[in-house]
Coordinates of C-alpha atoms in Angstrom, one line a residue:
M680 CA 238.7 -49.5 -99.4
A681 CA 239.5 -53.1 -100.0
T682 CA 237.1 -55.9 -100.7
V683 CA 237.3 -59.6 -100.0
S684 CA 234.9 -62.3 -101.0
L685 CA 233.3 -65.0 -99.0
R686 CA 233.4 -68.6 -100.3
G687 CA 230.2 -70.5 -100.2
T688 CA 227.9 -72.5 -102.3
E689 CA 226.2 -71.5 -105.4
P690 CA 222.7 -72.8 -106.2
R691 CA 222.4 -75.2 -109.1
S692 CA 219.4 -75.3 -111.4
N693 CA 218.5 -78.8 -110.2
G694 CA 218.1 -77.6 -106.6
G695 CA 221.5 -78.8 -105.3
S696 CA 224.6 -76.6 -104.8
H697 CA 228.3 -76.7 -105.5
A698 CA 231.3 -74.9 -103.9
N699 CA 232.4 -71.8 -105.7
P700 CA 236.2 -71.7 -105.7
N701 CA 236.4 -68.0 -106.7
Y702 CA 235.9 -66.7 -103.2
T703 CA 238.7 -65.8 -100.8
Y704 CA 237.3 -67.2 -97.5
D705 CA 234.9 -69.9 -96.3
L706 CA 233.9 -67.7 -93.3
I707 CA 234.3 -64.1 -92.5
V708 CA 233.7 -63.2 -88.8
I709 CA 233.1 -59.5 -87.9
G710 CA 233.9 -59.0 -84.2
G711 CA 236.7 -60.3 -82.0
G712 CA 234.7 -60.8 -78.8
S713 CA 234.2 -64.2 -77.2
G714 CA 231.6 -65.4 -79.8
G715 CA 233.6 -64.2 -82.8
L716 CA 236.8 -65.8 -81.5
A717 CA 235.1 -69.1 -80.8
A718 CA 233.3 -69.2 -84.1
A719 CA 236.5 -68.4 -86.1
K720 CA 238.7 -71.0 -84.3
E721 CA 236.0 -73.7 -84.5
A722 CA 235.4 -73.2 -88.2
A723 CA 239.2 -73.2 -88.9
K724 CA 239.5 -76.4 -86.8
H725 CA 237.2 -78.0 -89.3
G726 CA 239.2 -76.9 -92.3
A727 CA 237.5 -73.6 -93.2
K728 CA 239.6 -70.7 -94.4
V729 CA 238.6 -68.0 -92.0
A730 CA 239.2 -64.2 -91.6
L731 CA 238.3 -62.4 -88.5
F732 CA 237.8 -58.6 -88.6
D733 CA 237.9 -56.6 -85.4
Y734 CA 238.1 -52.9 -85.0
V735 CA 236.8 -50.4 -82.4
K736 CA 236.8 -46.7 -83.2
P737 CA 238.6 -44.8 -80.5
S738 CA 236.4 -43.0 -78.0
T739 CA 236.3 -39.2 -77.7
Q740 CA 238.8 -39.7 -74.9
G741 CA 241.1 -41.8 -77.1
S742 CA 240.3 -45.1 -75.6
K743 CA 240.8 -48.1 -77.9
W744 CA 241.3 -51.8 -77.4
G745 CA 242.3 -55.1 -79.0
L746 CA 240.8 -58.5 -79.3
G747 CA 238.5 -59.9 -76.7
G748 CA 235.4 -57.6 -77.0
T749 CA 233.8 -55.5 -74.4
C750 CA 234.2 -57.9 -71.5
V751 CA 237.9 -58.2 -71.7
N752 CA 238.7 -54.6 -72.6
V753 CA 236.2 -52.3 -70.8
G754 CA 233.7 -54.6 -69.0
C755 CA 234.0 -57.7 -66.8
V756 CA 237.7 -58.2 -66.6
P757 CA 238.7 -54.6 -65.6
K758 CA 235.7 -54.3 -63.3
K759 CA 236.7 -57.4 -61.4
I760 CA 240.3 -56.2 -60.9
C761 CA 238.9 -52.8 -59.7
H762 CA 236.4 -54.6 -57.4
Y763 CA 239.1 -56.7 -55.9
S764 CA 241.2 -53.6 -55.2
G765 CA 238.2 -52.1 -53.4
L766 CA 237.7 -55.3 -51.3
L767 CA 241.4 -55.1 -50.3
G768 CA 241.0 -51.5 -49.2
H769 CA 238.1 -52.6 -47.0
A770 CA 240.0 -55.6 -45.7
I771 CA 242.9 -53.3 -44.7
K772 CA 240.6 -51.1 -42.7
D773 CA 239.0 -54.1 -41.1
A774 CA 242.4 -55.6 -40.3
Q775 CA 243.5 -52.3 -38.5
A776 CA 240.3 -52.5 -36.4
L777 CA 241.4 -56.1 -35.4
G778 CA 244.9 -55.2 -34.3
W779 CA 246.9 -55.2 -37.5
T780 CA 249.3 -52.3 -38.0
F781 CA 250.8 -51.0 -41.2
G782 CA 253.8 -48.8 -41.8
D783 CA 253.9 -45.1 -42.2
P784 CA 252.4 -43.5 -44.2
K785 CA 249.0 -45.1 -43.7
P786 CA 247.7 -47.2 -46.6
A787 CA 246.3 -45.0 -49.4
H788 CA 244.9 -45.8 -52.9
D789 CA 246.9 -44.8 -56.0
W790 CA 244.7 -44.7 -59.2
E791 CA 247.7 -45.1 -61.5
G792 CA 248.8 -48.0 -59.4
L793 CA 245.5 -49.7 -60.2
S794 CA 245.2 -48.6 -63.8
S795 CA 248.6 -49.9 -64.9
P796 CA 247.9 -53.6 -63.9
V797 CA 244.4 -53.4 -65.5
R798 CA 246.1 -52.2 -68.8
D799 CA 248.8 -54.9 -68.5
H800 CA 246.3 -57.7 -67.9
R801 CA 244.1 -56.5 -70.8
G802 CA 247.1 -56.3 -73.0
M803 CA 248.2 -59.8 -72.0
L804 CA 244.7 -61.2 -72.9
N805 CA 244.7 -59.3 -76.2
F806 CA 248.1 -60.9 -77.1
L807 CA 246.9 -64.4 -76.1
Y808 CA 243.8 -64.1 -78.2
R809 CA 245.8 -63.0 -81.2
R810 CA 248.3 -65.8 -80.8
G811 CA 245.3 -68.2 -80.5
L812 CA 244.0 -67.0 -83.9
Q813 CA 247.5 -67.5 -85.4
S814 CA 247.7 -71.0 -84.0
A815 CA 244.3 -71.8 -85.4
H816 CA 245.3 -70.4 -88.8
V817 CA 242.7 -67.7 -88.7
E818 CA 243.6 -64.5 -90.5
Y819 CA 243.2 -61.5 -88.2
I820 CA 242.4 -58.2 -89.9
N821 CA 242.2 -55.1 -87.7
A822 CA 239.9 -53.0 -89.8
L823 CA 236.4 -51.5 -89.8
T824 CA 234.3 -53.8 -91.9
A825 CA 230.9 -54.0 -93.5
F826 CA 229.1 -56.6 -95.6
T827 CA 228.5 -55.3 -99.1
G828 CA 226.7 -58.3 -100.5
P829 CA 225.9 -61.9 -99.8
H830 CA 229.5 -63.0 -100.4
S831 CA 231.6 -59.9 -99.9
V832 CA 232.8 -57.3 -97.3
T833 CA 234.6 -54.0 -97.7
Y834 CA 237.1 -52.8 -95.2
L835 CA 239.4 -49.8 -94.6
P836 CA 243.0 -51.1 -94.2
K837 CA 244.7 -49.8 -91.1
G838 CA 246.4 -46.5 -91.7
K839 CA 244.1 -45.4 -94.5
E840 CA 241.6 -42.6 -94.3
E841 CA 238.0 -43.0 -95.5
G842 CA 237.8 -42.1 -99.2
E843 CA 241.5 -42.7 -99.7
E844 CA 242.4 -45.5 -102.2

């Protein structure tokens, strides 16, 4: 396990506060969905030193994904591509009923032919989000993370097993 600290303000006895320079980051964001990406980039734009942690445990079927959260990886975006494919299938049937002809063999659906562009589009978005974080000078850490105190998080570096130092 590795630990990083969150910069912030420490209370003063007179009721004010002062910045504590002993911390690693001004802001730590856990989660690389739309909200986490926006918060991290906006804070960095205003001069904060920011780290964004994002990690999804692989499903029992082995599914895993990159930045962008549920919508980009397994929600809205893949659903819309699949929906569009279905609409095209219906349009082809309707077109045939209205005099359009298509070559032999008749049009048929190929699941892998749909799955591949969904994966490619998702991968392209993951890449663009990662580049966006780099451009904003946000440190991206692909690791399972938990807050361990008001100013610290612990995370398991990629490639390490739980309990391994």
